[in-house]
XYZ file of C-alpha atoms in Angstrom:
762
model
C -33.521 -12.882 -22.660
C -30.690 -11.628 -24.876
C -29.086 -8.216 -24.399
C -27.569 -6.234 -27.288
C -24.597 -3.899 -26.936
C -23.759 -1.276 -29.547
C -20.211 -0.034 -29.268
C -18.759 3.191 -30.633
C -16.467 3.261 -33.651
C -12.858 3.413 -32.678
C -9.788 4.132 -34.774
C -7.171 1.408 -34.314
C -3.577 2.575 -34.588
C -2.150 -0.708 -35.838
C -4.577 -1.952 -38.510
C -2.885 -5.266 -39.170
C -2.889 -6.189 -35.455
C -6.529 -5.139 -35.204
C -7.420 -7.347 -38.153
C -5.592 -10.355 -36.674
C -7.292 -9.904 -33.299
C -10.712 -9.467 -34.897
C -10.227 -12.489 -37.150
C -9.035 -14.592 -34.181
C -12.212 -13.824 -32.252
C -14.383 -14.422 -35.303
C -12.603 -17.677 -36.218
C -12.922 -19.048 -32.673
C -16.673 -18.560 -32.730
C -17.020 -19.914 -36.279
C -15.273 -23.122 -35.220
C -17.328 -23.366 -32.034
C -20.728 -21.896 -32.916
C -23.270 -21.288 -30.202
C -26.911 -20.377 -30.758
C -26.739 -17.480 -28.294
C -23.890 -15.700 -30.058
C -24.419 -13.438 -33.040
C -22.621 -14.908 -36.078
C -21.230 -11.516 -37.069
C -19.096 -10.928 -34.006
C -16.793 -8.315 -35.492
C -16.647 -6.418 -38.779
C -13.449 -4.639 -39.683
C -13.321 -1.947 -42.310
C -10.410 0.363 -43.268
C -8.794 0.310 -39.828
C -12.049 1.083 -38.032
C -14.240 -1.229 -36.042
C -17.706 -0.745 -37.379
C -20.764 -1.583 -35.371
C -19.907 -4.479 -33.093
C -22.745 -6.602 -31.755
C -22.635 -9.314 -29.181
C -25.403 -11.199 -27.448
C -25.058 -12.719 -24.024
C -22.248 -15.241 -23.984
C -21.841 -18.263 -21.767
C -18.857 -20.093 -20.345
C -18.997 -22.327 -23.444
C -18.281 -19.398 -25.754
C -15.418 -18.102 -23.616
C -13.929 -21.570 -23.429
C -14.072 -21.730 -27.231
C -11.881 -18.648 -27.375
C -9.578 -20.124 -24.706
C -9.288 -23.450 -26.552
C -8.508 -21.834 -29.908
C -4.884 -21.830 -31.131
C -4.868 -18.021 -31.587
C -4.804 -15.640 -28.625
C -7.792 -13.276 -29.211
C -6.040 -10.451 -27.329
C -2.719 -10.469 -29.224
C -3.369 -12.300 -32.490
C -0.389 -14.591 -31.739
C -0.487 -18.377 -31.385
C -0.912 -19.718 -27.872
C 2.172 -21.518 -26.487
C 2.213 -25.091 -25.149
C 2.754 -23.704 -21.667
C -0.554 -21.816 -21.973
C -2.524 -25.039 -22.478
C -0.738 -26.706 -19.550
C -1.715 -23.842 -17.255
C -5.253 -23.772 -18.705
C -5.799 -27.364 -17.630
C -4.879 -26.509 -14.038
C -6.981 -23.340 -14.051
C -10.105 -25.303 -14.937
C -9.684 -27.391 -11.785
C -10.138 -24.297 -9.590
C -13.465 -24.149 -7.675
C -14.451 -20.857 -9.323
C -14.617 -22.520 -12.777
C -17.518 -24.727 -11.713
C -19.650 -21.575 -11.438
C -18.438 -19.739 -14.520
C -21.825 -19.950 -16.269
C -23.649 -18.781 -13.171
C -21.204 -15.899 -12.734
C -21.656 -14.735 -16.351
C -25.454 -14.766 -16.021
C -25.328 -12.551 -12.922
C -22.579 -10.350 -14.402
C -24.542 -9.705 -17.595
C -27.895 -9.136 -15.935
C -26.855 -6.582 -13.316
C -24.640 -3.525 -12.982
C -23.213 -4.241 -9.500
C -22.657 -7.699 -8.023
C -21.009 -9.097 -4.883
C -18.810 -12.166 -5.287
C -17.655 -14.144 -2.257
C -14.940 -16.760 -2.592
C -12.632 -18.227 0.007
C -8.920 -17.630 -0.482
C -7.681 -20.293 -2.893
C -10.927 -20.508 -4.881
C -9.216 -18.697 -7.780
C -11.347 -15.542 -7.706
C -8.510 -12.979 -7.947
C -6.892 -14.581 -11.006
C -9.919 -16.116 -12.772
C -12.835 -13.662 -12.383
C -10.977 -10.853 -14.235
C -10.245 -13.356 -17.054
C -13.902 -14.448 -17.228
C -14.715 -10.748 -17.592
C -12.051 -10.254 -20.296
C -13.407 -13.050 -22.494
C -16.970 -11.826 -22.006
C -16.333 -8.084 -22.336
C -13.493 -8.190 -24.954
C -12.368 -4.668 -23.915
C -9.589 -4.531 -26.551
C -12.267 -4.188 -29.234
C -13.651 -1.023 -27.657
C -10.485 0.630 -26.384
C -11.534 0.131 -22.759
C -9.884 -1.598 -19.806
C -10.775 -3.885 -16.898
C -9.409 -2.778 -13.497
C -8.911 -5.103 -10.538
C -7.897 -3.404 -7.280
C -5.844 -4.929 -4.471
C -5.253 -3.522 -0.977
C -1.533 -4.365 -1.130
C 1.279 -3.687 -3.598
C 2.723 -7.206 -3.290
C -0.615 -8.771 -4.282
C -1.084 -6.444 -7.277
C 2.397 -7.288 -8.623
C 2.356 -11.051 -8.028
C -1.210 -11.598 -9.290
C -0.563 -9.515 -12.438
C 2.523 -11.647 -13.178
C 0.531 -14.855 -12.685
C -2.386 -13.741 -14.898
C 0.007 -12.576 -17.646
C 1.395 -16.143 -17.695
C -2.109 -17.623 -17.734
C -3.160 -15.420 -20.681
C 0.139 -16.082 -22.477
C 1.033 -12.387 -22.697
C 3.995 -10.330 -21.575
C 3.633 -8.609 -18.193
C 3.247 -4.880 -18.804
C 1.585 -5.376 -22.191
C -1.992 -6.764 -22.279
C -1.842 -7.417 -18.519
C -0.065 -4.936 -16.246
C -0.049 -3.402 -12.795
C 0.023 0.084 -11.297
C 1.228 0.694 -7.744
C 2.576 3.733 -5.885
C 5.832 4.852 -7.531
C 5.705 2.061 -10.172
C 3.605 1.692 -13.319
C 4.061 -1.427 -15.456
C 1.389 -0.905 -18.138
C 1.321 0.134 -21.805
C -1.169 1.401 -24.383
C -1.990 -2.292 -25.060
C -3.052 -2.994 -21.456
C -6.614 -4.297 -21.160
C -6.416 -5.836 -17.670
C -4.807 -3.704 -14.984
C -4.177 -4.866 -11.428
C -3.670 -1.871 -9.171
C -3.721 -0.821 -5.556
C -7.004 0.777 -4.537
C -5.077 4.004 -3.856
C -3.942 4.190 -7.492
C -7.500 3.844 -8.819
C -8.496 6.628 -6.449
C -5.731 8.854 -7.869
C -7.016 8.150 -11.393
C -10.526 9.089 -10.280
C -9.202 12.524 -9.200
C -8.377 13.301 -12.813
C -11.290 11.426 -14.391
C -14.300 11.530 -12.037
C -16.286 9.021 -14.146
C -13.370 6.588 -14.750
C -14.310 6.550 -18.449
C -11.428 4.324 -19.553
C -12.860 1.333 -17.617
C -15.741 -0.866 -18.709
C -15.495 -3.090 -15.620
C -14.063 -2.329 -12.160
C -13.411 -5.170 -9.713
C -12.770 -4.274 -6.060
C -10.962 -7.324 -4.683
C -10.380 -8.158 -0.999
C -13.076 -5.616 -0.105
C -13.376 -7.191 3.360
C -9.984 -5.684 4.279
C -11.703 -2.291 4.292
C -8.662 -0.126 3.668
C -9.139 3.630 3.647
C -8.951 3.758 -0.151
C -11.394 0.825 -0.560
C -14.022 2.557 1.570
C -13.726 5.793 -0.406
C -13.805 3.855 -3.700
C -16.996 2.070 -2.686
C -18.726 5.377 -1.948
C -17.360 6.876 -5.161
C -18.313 3.927 -7.403
C -21.808 3.993 -5.968
C -22.103 7.564 -7.293
C -20.328 6.828 -10.600
C -22.669 3.875 -11.270
C -25.603 6.302 -11.437
C -23.825 8.586 -13.925
C -22.459 5.613 -15.934
C -25.075 2.848 -16.294
C -22.706 1.051 -18.735
C -20.024 0.561 -16.027
C -19.992 -2.900 -14.448
C -18.813 -3.206 -10.834
C -17.842 -6.415 -9.010
C -17.182 -6.365 -5.258
C -15.099 -9.417 -4.262
C -14.553 -10.565 -0.685
C -13.016 -13.585 1.017
C -15.445 -13.682 3.956
C -19.106 -14.484 4.196
C -19.793 -11.135 5.847
C -21.125 -10.100 2.445
C -24.603 -9.014 3.494
C -23.192 -5.643 4.537
C -21.747 -5.121 1.032
C -25.022 -6.254 -0.558
C -27.084 -3.889 1.550
C -24.701 -0.975 0.893
C -24.954 -1.500 -2.874
C -28.765 -1.432 -2.877
C -29.303 -5.198 -2.469
C -26.889 -6.200 -5.238
C -27.018 -9.902 -6.139
C -24.585 -12.218 -4.352
C -22.718 -15.210 -5.738
C -20.683 -17.394 -3.350
C -18.046 -19.953 -4.351
C -16.611 -22.428 -1.831
C -12.846 -22.682 -1.492
C -10.846 -25.849 -1.942
C -10.169 -26.530 1.717
C -9.367 -29.584 3.825
C -10.073 -29.963 7.547
C -7.712 -28.063 9.861
C -6.975 -29.129 13.436
C -6.653 -26.156 15.766
C -4.400 -26.236 18.844
C -4.379 -23.598 21.607
C -1.768 -22.960 24.313
C -2.805 -23.949 27.840
C -1.713 -20.553 29.209
C -0.874 -16.984 28.164
C 2.497 -16.578 26.380
C 4.584 -13.680 27.727
C 6.933 -13.515 24.723
C 4.959 -14.429 21.601
C 8.022 -14.109 19.317
C 10.036 -16.628 21.349
C 6.993 -18.947 21.573
C 6.475 -18.687 17.799
C 10.096 -19.606 17.014
C 9.984 -22.575 19.437
C 6.728 -23.794 17.866
C 8.159 -23.622 14.332
C 11.253 -25.601 15.389
C 9.117 -28.202 17.155
C 6.934 -28.649 14.048
C 10.015 -29.117 11.880
C 11.501 -31.663 14.279
C 8.368 -33.759 14.904
C 5.688 -33.286 12.214
C 5.259 -34.909 8.793
C 6.250 -33.112 5.594
C 4.493 -29.870 4.672
C 5.462 -26.198 4.645
C 5.058 -23.845 7.616
C 3.537 -20.343 7.611
C 4.244 -18.127 10.629
C 2.421 -14.799 11.043
C 4.365 -11.930 12.644
C 3.761 -8.166 12.772
C 6.484 -6.318 10.847
C 9.724 -6.254 8.878
C 12.172 -6.043 11.795
C 10.468 -8.854 13.720
C 10.254 -11.047 10.601
C 13.908 -10.597 9.605
C 14.997 -11.323 13.196
C 12.875 -14.515 13.277
C 14.248 -15.610 9.866
C 17.832 -15.392 11.166
C 17.083 -17.250 14.407
C 15.045 -20.023 12.770
C 17.679 -20.559 10.044
C 20.443 -20.959 12.678
C 18.367 -23.251 14.907
C 17.295 -25.410 11.951
C 20.933 -25.889 10.938
C 21.530 -27.357 14.418
C 18.437 -29.583 14.126
C 19.688 -30.919 10.790
C 23.080 -31.805 12.374
C 21.826 -33.169 15.705
C 18.454 -34.772 14.900
C 18.864 -35.607 11.209
C 15.955 -33.292 10.252
C 15.274 -32.363 6.638
C 16.657 -29.154 5.064
C 14.683 -25.894 5.255
C 14.407 -22.708 3.222
C 13.249 -19.726 5.302
C 11.597 -16.843 3.420
C 10.365 -13.476 4.749
C 7.261 -11.806 3.303
C 6.192 -8.195 3.923
C 5.008 -5.231 1.864
C 8.318 -3.385 1.411
C 10.214 -6.500 0.268
C 11.368 -6.188 -3.389
C 9.297 -8.153 -5.930
C 12.064 -10.641 -6.839
C 12.430 -11.587 -3.160
C 8.668 -11.820 -2.650
C 8.475 -14.335 -5.498
C 10.811 -16.725 -3.616
C 7.889 -17.822 -1.413
C 6.551 -19.725 -4.442
C 9.790 -21.746 -4.839
C 9.450 -25.516 -4.272
C 10.522 -26.899 -0.895
C 14.154 -28.136 -0.734
C 14.876 -31.751 -1.670
C 15.816 -34.482 0.845
C 19.498 -34.502 1.790
C 19.632 -38.315 1.351
C 17.326 -40.778 -0.496
C 16.075 -42.234 2.811
C 16.328 -38.946 4.720
C 13.521 -36.749 6.006
C 11.854 -34.388 3.540
C 12.733 -30.706 3.353
C 10.243 -27.887 3.885
C 9.691 -24.165 3.328
C 9.155 -21.867 6.290
C 7.482 -18.582 5.345
C 7.381 -15.788 7.916
C 4.839 -13.169 6.882
C 2.761 -10.201 7.941
C -1.001 -10.514 7.412
C -0.368 -10.179 3.634
C -0.552 -13.991 3.548
C -3.910 -13.965 5.354
C -6.032 -13.346 2.262
C -4.087 -11.464 -0.425
C -1.831 -14.355 -1.468
C -2.299 -18.104 -1.726
C 0.834 -20.188 -1.198
C 0.490 -23.856 -2.128
C 2.095 -26.468 0.118
C 1.294 -24.805 3.461
C 0.200 -27.469 5.947
C 1.149 -25.882 9.289
C 0.191 -22.381 10.412
C 1.588 -20.708 13.532
C -0.578 -17.798 14.697
C 0.624 -15.674 17.656
C -2.596 -13.626 17.360
C -1.145 -10.166 16.650
C -0.818 -7.747 13.742
C 0.262 -4.138 13.312
C -2.672 -1.749 12.996
C -2.839 1.941 12.309
C -4.443 3.797 15.230
C -5.219 7.526 15.237
C -6.071 9.610 18.285
C -7.669 12.871 17.039
C -7.472 14.469 20.506
C -3.673 14.496 20.500
C -3.306 14.298 16.676
C -1.145 11.149 16.846
C -1.265 8.313 14.317
C 0.769 5.225 15.176
C 1.268 1.653 14.054
C 0.551 -0.448 17.119
C 0.847 -4.189 17.630
C -2.739 -5.226 18.412
C -4.671 -8.486 18.848
C -6.260 -9.723 15.618
C -10.005 -10.329 15.166
C -11.764 -13.715 15.149
C -12.320 -13.313 11.388
C -8.543 -12.879 10.868
C -7.805 -15.886 13.094
C -10.164 -18.032 10.959
C -8.528 -16.767 7.740
C -5.089 -17.629 9.090
C -6.164 -21.123 10.122
C -7.665 -21.662 6.640
C -4.193 -21.261 5.052
C -3.281 -24.685 6.497
C -5.988 -26.596 4.637
C -5.231 -25.709 1.030
C -3.239 -28.787 -0.047
C -4.238 -31.474 2.435
C -5.520 -31.667 6.040
C -3.477 -29.242 8.119
C -2.804 -27.947 11.619
C -3.012 -24.430 13.084
C -1.134 -23.648 16.294
C -2.662 -20.617 18.021
C -0.272 -19.190 20.608
C -3.089 -18.016 22.865
C -5.712 -19.783 24.955
C -9.094 -20.941 23.670
C -10.740 -18.717 26.274
C -8.839 -15.684 24.902
C -10.072 -16.522 21.394
C -13.695 -16.736 22.538
C -13.797 -13.799 24.972
C -11.040 -11.323 24.070
C -10.879 -11.213 20.266
C -13.389 -8.967 18.512
C -15.482 -10.443 15.682
C -14.168 -8.196 12.866
C -11.306 -5.683 12.683
C -12.437 -2.065 12.715
C -12.214 -0.565 9.216
C -9.210 1.681 8.647
C -11.414 4.734 8.106
C -12.407 4.620 11.798
C -8.779 4.622 13.003
C -6.862 6.916 10.621
C -5.902 10.539 10.192
C -8.207 11.661 7.379
C -6.234 14.667 6.062
C -5.229 12.850 2.850
C -8.746 11.388 2.539
C -10.447 14.787 2.797
C -8.042 16.234 0.216
C -8.809 13.309 -2.119
C -12.566 13.715 -1.679
C -12.332 17.456 -2.388
C -10.277 16.739 -5.518
C -12.901 14.163 -6.556
C -15.440 16.992 -6.549
C -17.181 15.892 -3.338
C -17.754 19.001 -1.225
C -20.468 17.734 1.110
C -18.267 15.484 3.256
C -20.894 15.163 5.990
C -23.350 13.438 3.650
C -20.862 11.389 1.631
C -22.120 7.798 1.619
C -19.433 6.045 3.708
C -20.160 2.424 4.577
C -18.964 3.285 8.121
C -18.897 7.067 8.680
C -15.797 8.292 10.575
C -16.095 10.177 13.861
C -16.957 13.880 13.381
C -13.949 14.848 15.532
C -11.556 13.009 13.186
C -13.103 14.771 10.182
C -12.840 18.178 11.906
C -9.165 17.584 12.733
C -8.476 16.767 9.081
C -10.242 19.936 7.850
C -8.363 22.009 10.433
C -4.983 20.536 9.404
C -5.630 21.181 5.691
C -6.731 24.731 6.477
C -3.480 25.416 8.363
C -1.540 23.948 5.411
C -3.514 26.349 3.145
C -4.856 23.427 1.108
C -8.410 24.437 2.049
C -9.783 27.955 2.395
C -11.627 29.140 5.534
C -14.870 28.242 3.696
C -13.590 24.663 3.163
C -12.967 25.042 -0.581
C -9.947 23.489 -2.301
C -7.221 26.088 -2.912
C -4.692 26.148 -5.762
C -2.090 24.753 -3.309
C -4.541 21.997 -2.301
C -5.111 21.014 -5.945
C -1.377 20.897 -6.577
C -0.698 18.940 -3.342
C -3.213 16.285 -4.389
C -1.061 15.539 -7.463
C 1.706 14.151 -5.229
C 1.333 10.594 -3.834
C 2.329 11.920 -0.413
C 0.863 12.994 2.907
C -0.422 16.609 2.441
C 2.191 17.906 4.910
C 5.068 16.474 2.850
C 3.485 17.600 -0.427
C 3.154 21.203 0.837
C 6.757 21.136 2.068
C 7.979 19.928 -1.332
C 5.931 22.520 -3.249
C 7.234 25.315 -0.991
C 10.900 24.236 -1.098
C 11.912 26.259 -4.224
C 11.271 29.456 -2.222
C 14.088 28.385 0.122
C 16.411 27.466 -2.789
C 16.594 23.809 -1.742
C 14.028 21.814 -3.706
C 16.641 19.195 -4.714
C 17.571 18.616 -1.066
C 13.949 18.465 0.125
C 13.183 16.017 -2.709
C 15.872 13.690 -1.323
C 14.703 14.040 2.292
C 11.012 13.448 1.447
C 11.956 10.356 -0.578
C 14.028 8.934 2.278
C 11.270 9.399 4.887
C 8.792 7.731 2.479
C 10.680 4.391 2.551
C 11.685 2.006 5.401
C 14.655 3.151 7.486
C 17.929 3.302 5.572
C 19.951 2.472 8.701
C 20.633 -1.200 9.476
C 21.444 -2.127 13.095
C 21.956 -5.900 13.418
C 21.987 -7.319 16.963
C 25.465 -8.798 16.387
C 27.092 -5.475 15.386
C 25.134 -2.650 17.011
C 28.192 -0.701 18.172
C 29.829 -0.825 14.722
C 26.532 0.156 13.047
C 26.161 3.164 15.390
C 29.734 4.264 14.636
C 29.027 4.099 10.882
C 25.841 6.102 11.319
C 27.748 8.873 13.109
C 29.972 9.301 10.013
C 26.895 10.759 8.262
C 25.540 12.590 11.324
C 24.759 16.300 11.242
C 24.659 18.057 14.618
C 21.354 19.791 13.763
C 19.458 16.543 13.384
C 18.239 13.529 11.476
C 16.760 15.071 8.316
C 20.077 16.569 7.156
C 21.782 13.316 8.224
C 19.498 11.428 5.825
C 20.441 13.906 3.104
C 24.151 13.217 3.799
C 23.502 9.470 3.394
C 21.759 9.948 0.049
C 24.444 12.267 -1.318
C 27.185 9.785 -0.327
C 25.159 6.946 -1.906
C 25.184 8.930 -5.174
C 28.890 9.775 -4.934
C 31.692 8.459 -7.158
C 33.333 6.734 -4.154
C 30.238 4.588 -3.556
C 29.971 3.757 -7.270
C 33.638 2.705 -7.429
C 33.317 0.384 -4.431
C 29.976 -0.920 -5.730
C 26.688 0.239 -4.201
C 25.856 -3.140 -2.621
C 29.276 -3.363 -0.960
C 29.259 0.319 0.063
C 25.875 -0.177 1.791
C 27.101 -3.321 3.572
C 30.296 -1.541 4.728
C 28.266 1.382 6.118
C 25.373 -0.608 7.623
C 22.854 0.914 5.236
C 19.895 -0.702 3.478
C 20.599 -0.956 -0.246
C 16.938 -1.799 -0.820
C 15.641 1.310 0.989
C 18.135 3.597 -0.763
C 17.346 2.273 -4.247
C 13.608 2.557 -3.497
C 14.162 6.139 -2.315
C 16.030 6.878 -5.558
C 13.058 5.576 -7.567
C 10.570 7.568 -5.437
C 12.704 10.694 -5.857
C 12.695 10.310 -9.661
C 8.906 10.112 -9.760
C 8.428 13.097 -7.428
C 10.941 15.080 -9.486
C 8.947 14.317 -12.662
C 5.778 15.625 -10.990
C 7.621 18.819 -9.986
C 8.857 19.289 -13.562
C 5.355 18.644 -14.928
C 3.971 21.522 -12.846
C 6.954 23.847 -13.517
C 8.163 23.881 -9.906
C 11.717 25.211 -9.836
C 14.474 22.707 -9.077
C 17.233 24.474 -7.184
C 19.940 23.658 -4.652
C 21.719 25.256 -1.705
C 24.786 24.677 0.433
C 23.200 26.420 3.456
C 21.788 24.015 6.061
C 19.608 26.813 7.488
C 17.709 27.049 4.180
C 16.991 23.306 4.360
C 15.878 23.494 8.003
C 13.607 26.458 7.229
C 11.994 24.519 4.369
C 11.480 21.574 6.750
C 9.905 23.888 9.329
C 7.526 25.215 6.645
C 6.112 21.686 6.270
C 6.415 20.297 9.801
C 5.245 23.428 11.681
C 2.416 21.378 13.264
C 4.837 18.681 14.474
C 6.941 20.685 16.907
C 8.119 19.960 20.455
C 9.690 22.307 23.003
C 12.154 21.328 25.729
C 10.613 21.178 29.190
C 12.106 23.595 31.696
C 14.612 21.844 33.960
C 13.867 18.399 32.518
C 15.133 15.957 29.904
C 11.810 15.598 28.152
C 9.906 17.688 25.619
C 6.307 18.890 25.265
C 4.413 18.812 21.950
C 3.395 22.412 21.449
C -0.374 22.240 20.865
C -1.370 19.194 22.888
C 1.207 19.315 25.723
C 2.069 15.619 25.343
C 5.225 14.686 27.264
C 7.678 13.018 24.880
C 11.291 11.907 24.693
C 13.569 12.119 21.666
C 14.046 8.600 20.248
C 17.454 7.035 21.068
C 18.155 6.607 17.333
C 18.596 10.402 16.861
C 21.966 11.954 16.004
C 21.322 15.358 17.606
C 24.552 16.593 19.181
C 22.736 18.307 22.077
C 19.164 18.832 23.298
C 17.967 21.933 21.421
C 15.155 24.114 22.762
C 12.805 23.568 19.787
C 12.592 20.611 17.374
C 10.397 19.431 14.514
C 9.703 15.693 14.222
C 8.585 13.298 11.504
C 6.689 10.775 13.637
C 5.309 10.209 17.112
C 6.074 6.668 18.309
C 4.000 5.051 21.043
C 5.901 2.195 22.722
C 6.614 1.791 26.441
C 7.207 5.571 26.384
C 6.167 8.413 24.047
C 8.974 9.104 21.572
C 9.396 11.554 18.714
C 11.558 10.178 15.903
C 13.520 11.746 13.002
C 13.990 15.165 14.602
C 15.731 18.394 13.598
C 16.515 21.497 15.638
C 14.733 24.666 14.461
C 14.627 28.343 15.337
C 11.203 29.175 16.864
C 11.211 32.533 15.062
C 10.998 30.661 11.747
C 7.843 28.876 12.927
C 6.109 32.111 13.907
C 7.048 33.776 10.610
C 6.162 30.778 8.381
C 2.856 29.800 10.049
C 1.420 32.882 11.798
C -2.132 31.476 11.649
C -1.142 28.277 13.468
C 0.949 30.185 16.031
C -1.848 32.580 16.968
C -1.505 32.691 20.764
C -5.281 32.556 21.247
C -5.143 28.889 20.171
C -2.688 27.906 22.951
C -3.424 26.954 26.542
C -1.639 28.707 29.402
C 1.703 27.169 30.253
C 5.389 26.930 29.459
C 4.883 26.679 25.663
C 2.619 29.750 25.488
C 5.022 31.854 27.605
C 7.945 30.861 25.381
C 5.959 31.687 22.235
C 5.009 35.109 23.635
C 8.718 35.898 24.074
C 9.471 34.618 20.528
C 6.671 36.712 18.984
C 7.837 39.813 20.919
C 11.369 39.229 19.631
C 10.132 38.843 16.020
C 8.032 42.021 16.255
C 10.930 43.993 17.791
C 13.235 42.913 14.956
C 10.606 43.855 12.432
C 10.203 47.345 13.959
C 13.985 47.862 13.899
C 14.175 46.755 10.231
C 11.215 48.983 9.276
C 12.907 51.939 11.009
C 16.153 51.270 9.058
C 14.203 51.040 5.791
C 12.507 54.406 6.485
C 15.837 56.072 7.197
C 17.277 54.687 3.953
C 14.252 55.949 2.034
C 14.669 59.462 3.536
C 18.368 59.549 2.606
C 17.576 58.557 -0.984
C 14.862 61.215 -1.149
């Protein structure tokens, strides 16, 4: 049964472009008529689109538009390259079910789409939607969310090529601290966090006609909130289409959550994968992984290798070692050449793209073939598909965020993966031809020790930012918000308590003016409050720099081969009061004329600093500065370090540790956790009181990025938090009592002086 859509009139700024686009769509359907399509697709009159009618289309109609010589989205002629890519696209498994997809898409508001990685769902489904929905004719957009920045950027670039448009024009992406879109953008790939930020300003997401939540199975914090939010928005906006896409067949949960939404499943293009286990437990998984990769290169047939590791430092270290060892293999055993590429979230886009380079050529005509070795975090598990991978090495670990609400500590811990993740990793080996997966753990460990599915992030995160987002989204009843997996009440209470101390929420739980302003910054609430309060201490420029530097990976580089030299270079920037002002010194030197004269790349190499982290911090700082200017927050500067440390204390007053009496260690003030200051600190001595940026759980409890503070500042800046009734008996409480007595005595003396002055004047 056909369905008719009436679309509102819309003024088009560029009439000639509008006419070309309209004529292109009309011409394509005139040349390829179809009985189900209305023969008056578009009428154009004096720069306005009059009533536009369209009946249900099929894959045939969309393919007519694709096969036409004119691009219906730009009005330009398609290039030869476009038709070459189009041929390959139509071989993807998802194309076989295009008709079926369109029928479900048109007949329902919310649908669940399951496709294995490599089926083409992330690149093709949004394009099917574009050709069916034609959002450029109605001034609307199609959004496709990704859990990771790297996926949003790389997929947007690929789809721009496939649609024969310039990236940032009709197809663009939006990620934290980077927006590559324009007023022409009709398909926007974005991180789920960015769509959430847009929803804060526009609760009904009116600019979108279709929203696609991709990789929903990853269950990031933002994805879970978006699912609850879109469920509500769908009631208020029956015209909004929602597609939930997942790479696993655990889709029944999504179906049930979205009121028994219809499900469409597409098989991937996979070959059989042989799985090998180790006979016994591996004590050093990194060493075992490197040995396995070298053995594969020396003994196995051609095909690229994908090794999964847990983080940037580990990956870069493995890249160096494997490159050196492979050079020896090439000399001694006549092995083929290799290119080793790292892949992790904070890697710059141009370096991420190298993973798609072809494998190196043979060194000699009769020599052994070359291969690519890609060493990645779990980004390569589902978010990206890399052709040519035949061998996968899986040590069975990934870094996961874990939050303990009792002691208010959130850490990234290396944890065993789930069975679902292990299956996804193994599947990467069967994309091109039959492959092999080497699991560096025993078969018994896989069966008995790995959990079925990873716990969603919402169950293991600090929810302060989440609660602030929900409040800004207009959701006040947090208890009854429809989470797919509700977080623990204790975690929610901790978040409300933290936001109340930061004065983002009132005692009644309502959003304050400071809370509304904090939500405008893409930062943790603590950092946002610190930045907003910094003008009062005359150091907003300095706090801007510090916040930017702690929002990017470490700027200090400490290679194993030159640790002593790297430490000496770091001490050139060191400030005796701590690490935050040291970071500020680094940034100011990076911006100096001396660094520019030498060349920033060379200056960073000479000083063992990360050029990538510093340039990212510069970009982050520019965006945060623009937000401050937008809300008329004063930009000022100081030469007094005490002003900077006071401003830091005003933000980090909940992350404070006090030196233990007669001991090297420290105690966190509220929870009495015994901690040590991380060896990377530059503190000249062990001060009595310090603030810290993060709590690191390794073999010992460490606090990292620390600065010495005066306890009197803490009591004056956060009297509500430092109410002695909230502290348990002990060393910290006794010290605070003395500090509060000292503050009150000073205040009485100052009041007495003021009274005397007043009497004299009188």
